[in-house]
Amino acid sequence: MDVAEIRGDFPILNQEGKPFVYLDNGATTQKPQAVIDRLCRYYSLENSNIHRGSYPLSSRASRMYEEARETVRSWVDAEYGEEIVFTRGCTESVNLAALAVFETYVCPGDNVIVTELEHSSNYFPWKNQCGKKGAQFRVALAQADGSLRAEDVLEQMDCRTRLIAVTAMSNVTGFCPDVDLIIREAHKRGVLVLVDAAQAIVHRVISVRQMDCDFLCFSGHKIYGPMGIGIFYGKKTYLEEMAPYLYGGDMVVKGDRGEVSYKKSSGKYEAGTQNIAGALGLEAALIYLRSRGFEELLRYEAELGGYLRECLEAVKGVHVMGALSMPPLLSPRPDPPIAVFGADNLGAYDIGVLLANYGIAVRCGSHCAYPLMKRVGRESLCHVSLSFYNTKQEIEYLAERLERICGRGS
Ligand code: PLP
């Protein structure tokens, strides 16, 4: 793989001046020119609302929007296009799911299970709905090293469990719970499973059919697409059964003060004017990844991830956290290109600021994952998340500067 050529696709990485080493890809990925061009083309030449006008520009926008849905369907290997709902992002997708699932399937006294690994976005929407509905909010505990055993999730289940919400990859440690086992066992007892794929989507080839999850959520901006666009996947039968999330234009088939009928599956959940440019930008990102050979990019990232941990572990005074693991279905097997660490003599925020002085961008803090941080006994940690546009030289530069900041060179 020619990394220099790939870097040429990302204008932000090719600016003159101070070094810019971007290692916070878990927060958001940089955008290739293809995505930027797609947004620009839409607003320059194609801007029109969808599903409304009878003039060619609007028909064309409607067609392109549906083609983008089809591209996403194929990316996650869903069976039907109507199973793909465009949202504003992963957070909105989980909120949509929580509201619709509670309105349709959850009664007072039922329970929902989340895990201590969850990002706030896949924790608080469920906690909030449980509180409102008089349902029990159950939390499967993580291990002290930040891992999660599928058995600890499954043993929370009983005959009143309606849903398990679990991440496919922790945004803190990169740990991947065995979602396949959780889904298999949950389904034996008629329990729904929602998978938060906000992090996994960009480091794995995901097939919702193979996984057999009932719902899956992610954000476009974490997979090289624009901000403000996300995906909520739901099995067709559930999307047809569940209550709408927002009410407004384009989701009603007909209605007045009496009877009202809504569109069936995805259309029911897309009320009002959508982020059409965002959907087209996300499509452009997926096409870009496909054209560059996604699996090859992942292999390179995995190699880089191994090198990252090796280099960080060699820095005196720095502690790299957690053994990572991959369930077999989420292949390729190597651990995600993520490392989380603390230091003996400095807090995470201090490290982040000092690295920023050298032009290195890493994430520091509690990572919107308070239960997990509490479990591993840390208030804040530094987090490095790589992309295929990162290089070994950048990792060496990080390690060398960390050595200066935390180790013997300080
Ligand atoms: N879930 C996980 C695991 C995440 O890492 C994030 C964001 O970092 C989210 C959900 C929320 O994503 P967004 O802020 O794009 O809605």
Coordinates of C-alpha atoms and ligand atoms in Angstrom, one line a residue:
M1 CA 0.0 0.0 0.0
D2 CA 1.3 3.4 -1.0
V3 CA 0.6 5.5 2.1
A4 CA 2.1 8.7 0.6
E5 CA -0.3 8.4 -2.3
I6 CA -3.2 7.8 0.1
R7 CA -2.2 10.8 2.1
G8 CA -2.4 12.8 -1.1
D9 CA -6.2 12.1 -1.1
F10 CA -6.6 14.1 2.2
P11 CA -6.1 17.8 1.8
I12 CA -5.9 18.5 5.5
L13 CA -2.8 16.3 5.7
N14 CA -1.0 18.2 3.0
Q15 CA -0.7 21.7 4.4
E16 CA 2.5 23.6 4.6
G17 CA 3.9 24.6 8.0
K18 CA 4.1 23.0 11.4
P19 CA 3.9 19.2 11.7
F20 CA 0.4 17.9 12.0
V21 CA 0.2 14.3 13.3
Y22 CA -3.4 13.4 13.6
L23 CA -4.0 10.5 15.9
D24 CA -7.5 11.1 17.1
N25 CA -9.3 9.2 14.4
G26 CA -11.8 7.6 16.8
A27 CA -13.2 11.0 17.5
T28 CA -13.6 11.8 13.8
T29 CA -11.7 10.8 10.6
Q30 CA -10.3 13.3 8.1
K31 CA -12.1 13.6 4.8
P32 CA -10.8 12.6 1.4
Q33 CA -11.1 15.1 -1.5
A34 CA -13.7 12.8 -3.0
V35 CA -16.1 13.5 -0.1
I36 CA -15.4 17.2 -0.1
D37 CA -16.0 17.3 -3.9
R38 CA -19.2 15.4 -3.5
L39 CA -20.6 17.9 -1.0
C40 CA -19.5 20.8 -3.2
R41 CA -21.0 19.3 -6.3
Y42 CA -24.3 18.8 -4.6
Y43 CA -24.6 22.3 -3.4
S44 CA -23.1 23.8 -6.6
L45 CA -25.1 22.0 -9.2
E46 CA -27.6 19.5 -7.7
N47 CA -29.2 21.1 -4.7
S48 CA -32.9 20.3 -4.4
N49 CA -35.3 18.8 -1.9
I50 CA -36.2 15.1 -2.3
H51 CA -39.5 13.3 -2.7
R52 CA -41.4 16.6 -3.3
G53 CA -40.8 18.2 -6.7
S54 CA -41.8 16.9 -10.1
Y55 CA -39.0 18.9 -11.8
P56 CA -35.9 17.0 -12.9
L57 CA -33.5 18.5 -10.3
S58 CA -35.7 17.1 -7.5
S59 CA -36.3 13.8 -9.1
R60 CA -32.5 13.5 -9.6
A61 CA -31.8 14.4 -5.9
S62 CA -34.4 11.8 -4.8
R63 CA -32.8 9.1 -7.0
M64 CA -29.3 10.0 -5.8
Y65 CA -30.4 9.9 -2.1
E66 CA -31.9 6.4 -2.6
E67 CA -28.8 5.3 -4.4
A68 CA -26.8 6.4 -1.4
R69 CA -29.1 4.3 0.8
E70 CA -28.3 1.4 -1.5
T71 CA -24.6 1.9 -1.1
V72 CA -24.9 1.9 2.7
R73 CA -27.1 -1.2 2.5
S74 CA -24.5 -3.0 0.5
W75 CA -21.7 -1.8 2.8
V76 CA -23.3 -3.3 5.9
D77 CA -24.7 -6.2 3.9
A78 CA -28.4 -5.6 4.9
E79 CA -31.0 -7.5 3.1
Y80 CA -33.2 -4.5 2.1
G81 CA -32.6 -0.8 1.4
E82 CA -35.7 0.0 3.6
E83 CA -33.7 -1.3 6.6
I84 CA -31.3 1.7 6.3
V85 CA -32.5 4.9 8.0
F86 CA -30.5 8.1 7.6
T87 CA -30.1 10.0 10.9
R88 CA -27.8 12.8 12.1
G89 CA -25.3 10.4 13.7
C90 CA -24.9 7.5 16.0
T91 CA -26.2 9.4 19.0
E92 CA -29.5 10.1 17.2
S93 CA -29.7 6.6 15.9
V94 CA -29.6 5.1 19.4
N95 CA -32.0 7.7 20.7
L96 CA -34.4 6.8 17.8
A97 CA -34.0 3.1 18.7
A98 CA -34.6 3.7 22.4
L99 CA -37.7 5.8 21.8
A100 CA -39.2 3.5 19.2
V101 CA -38.4 0.2 21.1
F102 CA -39.8 1.5 24.4
E103 CA -42.9 2.8 22.8
T104 CA -43.6 -0.4 21.0
Y105 CA -42.1 -3.3 23.0
V106 CA -41.3 -2.3 26.6
C107 CA -43.8 -2.4 29.5
P108 CA -43.3 -1.3 33.1
G109 CA -41.4 -4.0 35.0
D110 CA -39.5 -5.1 31.9
N111 CA -35.7 -4.6 31.7
V112 CA -33.0 -3.5 29.3
I113 CA -29.3 -4.4 29.5
V114 CA -26.4 -2.3 28.6
T115 CA -22.7 -2.8 29.5
E116 CA -20.1 -0.8 31.3
L117 CA -18.2 -0.5 28.1
E118 CA -20.8 1.8 26.5
H119 CA -20.2 5.3 25.3
S120 CA -22.7 7.7 26.8
S121 CA -24.6 7.6 23.5
N122 CA -25.5 3.9 24.1
Y123 CA -26.1 4.2 27.8
F124 CA -28.1 7.3 28.7
P125 CA -30.8 7.0 26.1
W126 CA -31.7 3.6 27.6
K127 CA -31.3 4.8 31.2
N128 CA -33.6 7.7 30.4
Q129 CA -36.3 5.6 28.7
C130 CA -36.2 3.0 31.6
G131 CA -36.7 5.8 34.1
K132 CA -39.7 7.2 32.2
K133 CA -41.4 3.8 31.6
G134 CA -40.7 2.2 35.0
A135 CA -38.4 -0.4 33.4
Q136 CA -35.3 -1.8 35.0
F137 CA -32.0 -0.5 33.7
R138 CA -29.4 -3.3 34.0
V139 CA -25.7 -2.9 33.5
A140 CA -23.3 -5.8 32.8
L141 CA -20.0 -5.1 34.6
A142 CA -16.7 -4.9 32.8
Q143 CA -13.5 -6.6 34.1
A144 CA -10.9 -4.5 35.8
D145 CA -8.7 -4.5 32.6
G146 CA -11.6 -3.0 30.7
S147 CA -12.7 -6.2 28.9
L148 CA -16.2 -7.6 29.0
R149 CA -17.2 -11.2 29.2
A150 CA -20.3 -12.2 27.1
E151 CA -21.4 -14.4 30.0
D152 CA -21.6 -11.4 32.3
V153 CA -24.0 -9.8 29.8
L154 CA -26.1 -12.9 29.3
E155 CA -26.5 -13.7 33.0
Q156 CA -28.4 -10.4 33.4
M157 CA -31.1 -11.7 31.1
D158 CA -34.4 -13.0 32.4
C159 CA -37.9 -13.4 31.1
R160 CA -38.6 -9.6 31.3
T161 CA -35.5 -8.6 29.3
R162 CA -36.5 -6.8 26.1
L163 CA -33.2 -5.6 24.7
I164 CA -29.5 -5.7 25.0
A165 CA -27.5 -2.7 23.8
V166 CA -23.8 -3.4 23.4
T167 CA -20.9 -1.9 21.6
A168 CA -19.0 -3.8 18.9
M169 CA -15.8 -2.0 19.9
S170 CA -15.1 0.1 23.0
N171 CA -14.1 3.6 22.1
V172 CA -11.7 3.7 25.0
T173 CA -9.7 0.5 24.8
G174 CA -10.7 -0.9 21.4
F175 CA -11.9 -4.1 23.1
C176 CA -14.5 -6.0 21.1
P177 CA -17.0 -7.9 23.1
D178 CA -18.3 -11.2 21.7
V179 CA -21.4 -9.7 20.1
D180 CA -22.0 -12.8 18.0
L181 CA -22.4 -15.0 21.1
I182 CA -24.5 -12.3 22.8
I183 CA -26.8 -12.1 19.8
R184 CA -27.1 -15.8 19.4
E185 CA -28.0 -16.4 23.1
A186 CA -30.3 -13.3 23.3
H187 CA -32.3 -14.5 20.3
K188 CA -32.9 -17.9 21.8
R189 CA -34.9 -16.0 24.5
G190 CA -36.6 -13.6 22.1
V191 CA -34.4 -10.6 23.3
L192 CA -33.6 -7.9 20.8
V193 CA -29.9 -6.7 20.4
L194 CA -28.7 -3.3 19.3
V195 CA -25.1 -3.0 18.3
D196 CA -23.2 0.3 18.6
A197 CA -20.8 0.1 15.7
A198 CA -19.6 3.7 15.9
Q199 CA -16.0 2.5 16.3
A200 CA -16.2 -0.9 14.7
I201 CA -17.6 0.3 11.4
V202 CA -14.3 1.8 10.3
H203 CA -12.0 -1.1 11.5
R204 CA -14.0 -4.1 10.4
V205 CA -16.0 -5.5 7.5
I206 CA -19.4 -5.7 9.0
S207 CA -22.3 -7.8 7.8
V208 CA -25.5 -7.3 9.7
R209 CA -26.9 -10.4 8.1
Q210 CA -24.0 -12.5 9.4
M211 CA -24.1 -10.9 12.8
D212 CA -27.9 -11.1 12.9
C213 CA -28.2 -8.1 15.1
D214 CA -31.7 -6.5 15.2
F215 CA -30.4 -2.9 15.2
L216 CA -27.0 -1.3 14.3
C217 CA -25.9 2.3 14.6
F218 CA -23.0 4.4 13.4
S219 CA -22.0 7.9 12.4
G220 CA -20.8 8.9 8.9
H221 CA -18.0 11.2 10.2
K222 CA -16.1 8.3 11.8
I223 CA -15.9 6.5 8.5
Y224 CA -14.5 9.4 6.4
G225 CA -17.9 10.8 5.6
P226 CA -19.3 14.2 6.6
M227 CA -20.5 15.2 10.0
G228 CA -24.3 15.4 10.6
I229 CA -25.1 12.1 8.9
G230 CA -25.5 8.7 10.5
I231 CA -27.1 5.3 10.1
F232 CA -29.7 3.4 11.9
Y233 CA -30.1 -0.1 10.6
G234 CA -33.1 -2.1 11.8
K235 CA -34.5 -5.4 10.6
K236 CA -37.5 -4.7 8.3
T237 CA -40.1 -6.4 10.5
Y238 CA -39.1 -4.2 13.5
L239 CA -39.0 -1.0 11.5
E240 CA -42.5 -1.7 10.2
E241 CA -43.8 -2.5 13.6
M242 CA -42.2 0.2 15.7
A243 CA -43.6 3.7 16.4
P244 CA -42.1 6.7 14.6
Y245 CA -39.5 8.8 16.2
L246 CA -40.1 12.3 14.8
Y247 CA -43.4 13.4 13.3
G248 CA -43.6 15.7 10.3
G249 CA -43.3 16.0 6.5
D250 CA -42.5 13.1 4.2
M251 CA -43.2 10.3 6.8
V252 CA -47.0 10.6 6.6
V253 CA -48.8 8.8 3.7
K254 CA -52.1 10.5 4.4
G255 CA -53.9 11.8 7.4
D256 CA -55.9 14.5 9.0
R257 CA -57.3 15.1 12.5
G258 CA -58.7 11.6 12.5
E259 CA -56.9 8.7 10.8
V260 CA -53.3 8.9 9.9
S261 CA -51.0 6.4 8.1
Y262 CA -47.3 6.5 8.0
K263 CA -44.7 5.3 5.5
K264 CA -43.7 1.7 6.3
S265 CA -40.0 1.1 7.1
S266 CA -37.1 3.6 6.7
G267 CA -39.4 6.4 5.4
K268 CA -41.3 6.4 8.7
Y269 CA -38.2 7.5 10.5
E270 CA -37.1 10.2 8.2
A271 CA -39.4 13.1 9.0
G272 CA -38.7 16.5 7.5
T273 CA -35.9 17.7 5.2
Q274 CA -33.0 15.3 5.4
N275 CA -29.3 15.9 5.2
I276 CA -29.2 15.0 1.5
A277 CA -25.6 16.3 1.0
G278 CA -24.6 14.3 4.0
A279 CA -26.0 11.1 2.6
L280 CA -24.2 11.7 -0.7
G281 CA -21.0 12.5 1.1
L282 CA -21.2 9.3 3.1
E283 CA -21.8 7.4 -0.1
A284 CA -18.7 9.1 -1.6
A285 CA -16.7 8.0 1.5
L286 CA -17.8 4.4 1.1
I287 CA -17.0 4.4 -2.6
Y288 CA -13.6 5.9 -1.9
L289 CA -12.8 3.2 0.7
R290 CA -14.0 0.5 -1.8
S291 CA -11.8 1.9 -4.6
R292 CA -8.8 1.9 -2.3
G293 CA -9.5 -1.7 -1.2
F294 CA -11.0 -1.5 2.3
E295 CA -9.6 -4.9 3.4
E296 CA -6.1 -3.9 2.3
L297 CA -6.4 -0.7 4.3
L298 CA -7.5 -2.7 7.3
R299 CA -4.5 -5.0 7.1
Y300 CA -2.2 -2.0 7.0
E301 CA -4.0 -0.4 9.9
A302 CA -3.7 -3.6 11.9
E303 CA 0.1 -3.8 11.3
L304 CA 0.4 -0.1 12.3
G305 CA -1.6 -0.8 15.5
G306 CA 0.8 -3.5 16.5
Y307 CA 3.7 -1.2 15.9
L308 CA 2.0 1.6 17.9
R309 CA 1.6 -0.6 21.0
E310 CA 5.2 -1.9 20.6
C311 CA 6.6 1.7 20.5
L312 CA 4.4 2.9 23.3
E313 CA 5.3 0.0 25.6
A314 CA 9.0 0.8 25.1
V315 CA 8.5 4.4 26.4
K316 CA 9.7 4.5 30.0
G317 CA 7.1 5.8 32.5
V318 CA 4.2 5.1 30.1
H319 CA 1.6 2.3 30.8
V320 CA -0.3 0.9 27.9
M321 CA -3.6 -0.4 29.1
G322 CA -5.6 -3.5 28.4
A323 CA -5.3 -6.8 26.5
L324 CA -7.4 -6.5 23.4
S325 CA -9.4 -9.3 21.8
M326 CA -11.4 -10.0 18.8
P327 CA -14.3 -12.4 18.4
P328 CA -13.8 -14.6 15.3
L329 CA -16.7 -13.2 13.2
L330 CA -15.3 -9.7 13.3
S331 CA -12.3 -10.6 11.1
P332 CA -9.6 -9.8 10.2
R333 CA -8.4 -10.9 13.6
P334 CA -5.6 -8.4 14.6
D335 CA -6.5 -5.9 17.3
P336 CA -7.8 -2.5 16.3
P337 CA -5.3 0.2 15.8
I338 CA -6.0 1.8 19.1
A339 CA -3.9 2.3 22.2
V340 CA -4.8 3.8 25.5
F341 CA -2.2 4.8 28.0
G342 CA -1.4 6.8 31.2
A343 CA 1.9 7.9 32.7
D344 CA 3.7 7.8 36.0
N345 CA 4.5 11.4 36.4
L346 CA 1.9 13.3 34.4
G347 CA -1.9 13.5 34.1
A348 CA -3.5 12.7 30.7
Y349 CA -4.6 16.3 30.0
D350 CA -1.0 17.5 30.6
I351 CA 0.3 14.9 28.2
G352 CA -2.3 15.9 25.6
V353 CA -1.3 19.6 25.9
L354 CA 2.4 18.9 25.7
L355 CA 2.0 16.6 22.7
A356 CA -0.2 19.3 21.0
N357 CA 2.8 21.6 21.3
Y358 CA 4.6 19.2 19.0
G359 CA 1.7 19.1 16.5
I360 CA 0.4 15.8 17.7
A361 CA -3.3 15.4 18.2
V362 CA -4.4 12.7 20.6
R363 CA -7.6 12.4 22.7
C364 CA -7.3 12.8 26.5
G365 CA -10.1 12.5 29.1
S366 CA -12.8 10.2 30.1
H367 CA -13.9 9.5 26.5
C368 CA -17.7 9.8 27.3
A369 CA -17.4 6.4 29.0
Y370 CA -17.7 7.2 32.7
P371 CA -18.7 3.7 33.9
L372 CA -15.7 2.1 32.2
M373 CA -13.3 4.7 33.5
K374 CA -14.6 4.1 37.0
R375 CA -14.2 0.3 36.5
V376 CA -10.5 0.6 35.4
G377 CA -9.9 3.1 38.2
R378 CA -8.9 6.1 36.1
E379 CA -10.3 9.6 35.7
S380 CA -8.6 10.2 32.4
L381 CA -6.5 8.4 29.9
C382 CA -4.7 9.3 26.7
H383 CA -6.0 7.6 23.6
V384 CA -4.4 7.1 20.2
S385 CA -6.6 5.9 17.3
L386 CA -5.0 5.4 13.9
S387 CA -6.1 5.5 10.4
F388 CA -4.7 4.0 7.2
Y389 CA -3.2 7.5 6.4
N390 CA -1.0 7.4 9.5
T391 CA 2.6 6.2 9.1
K392 CA 5.3 4.4 11.1
Q393 CA 7.2 7.7 11.1
E394 CA 4.3 9.4 12.9
I395 CA 4.2 6.7 15.5
E396 CA 8.0 7.0 16.1
Y397 CA 7.6 10.7 16.4
L398 CA 4.9 10.3 19.0
A399 CA 7.0 7.8 21.0
E400 CA 10.0 10.0 20.8
R401 CA 8.1 13.0 22.1
L402 CA 6.4 11.0 24.8
E403 CA 9.8 9.8 25.9
R404 CA 10.8 13.4 26.3
I405 CA 7.6 14.3 28.1
C406 CA 7.2 11.3 30.4
G407 CA 10.4 9.3 30.3
R408 CA 14.0 9.8 31.0
G409 CA 14.4 12.6 28.5
S410 CA 12.1 14.9 30.5
Ligands
PLP1 N1 -20.7 5.2 20.3 C1 -19.3 5.1 20.3 C2 -18.7 3.8 20.7 C3 -18.6 6.3 20.1 O1 -17.2 6.2 20.1 C4 -19.3 7.5 19.8 C5 -18.5 8.7 19.5 O2 -17.3 8.8 19.8 C6 -20.6 7.5 19.7 C7 -21.3 6.3 20.0 C8 -21.4 8.7 19.4 O3 -21.1 9.1 18.1 P1 -21.6 10.6 17.5 O4 -21.1 11.6 18.5 O5 -21.0 10.7 16.2 O6 -23.1 10.6 17.5

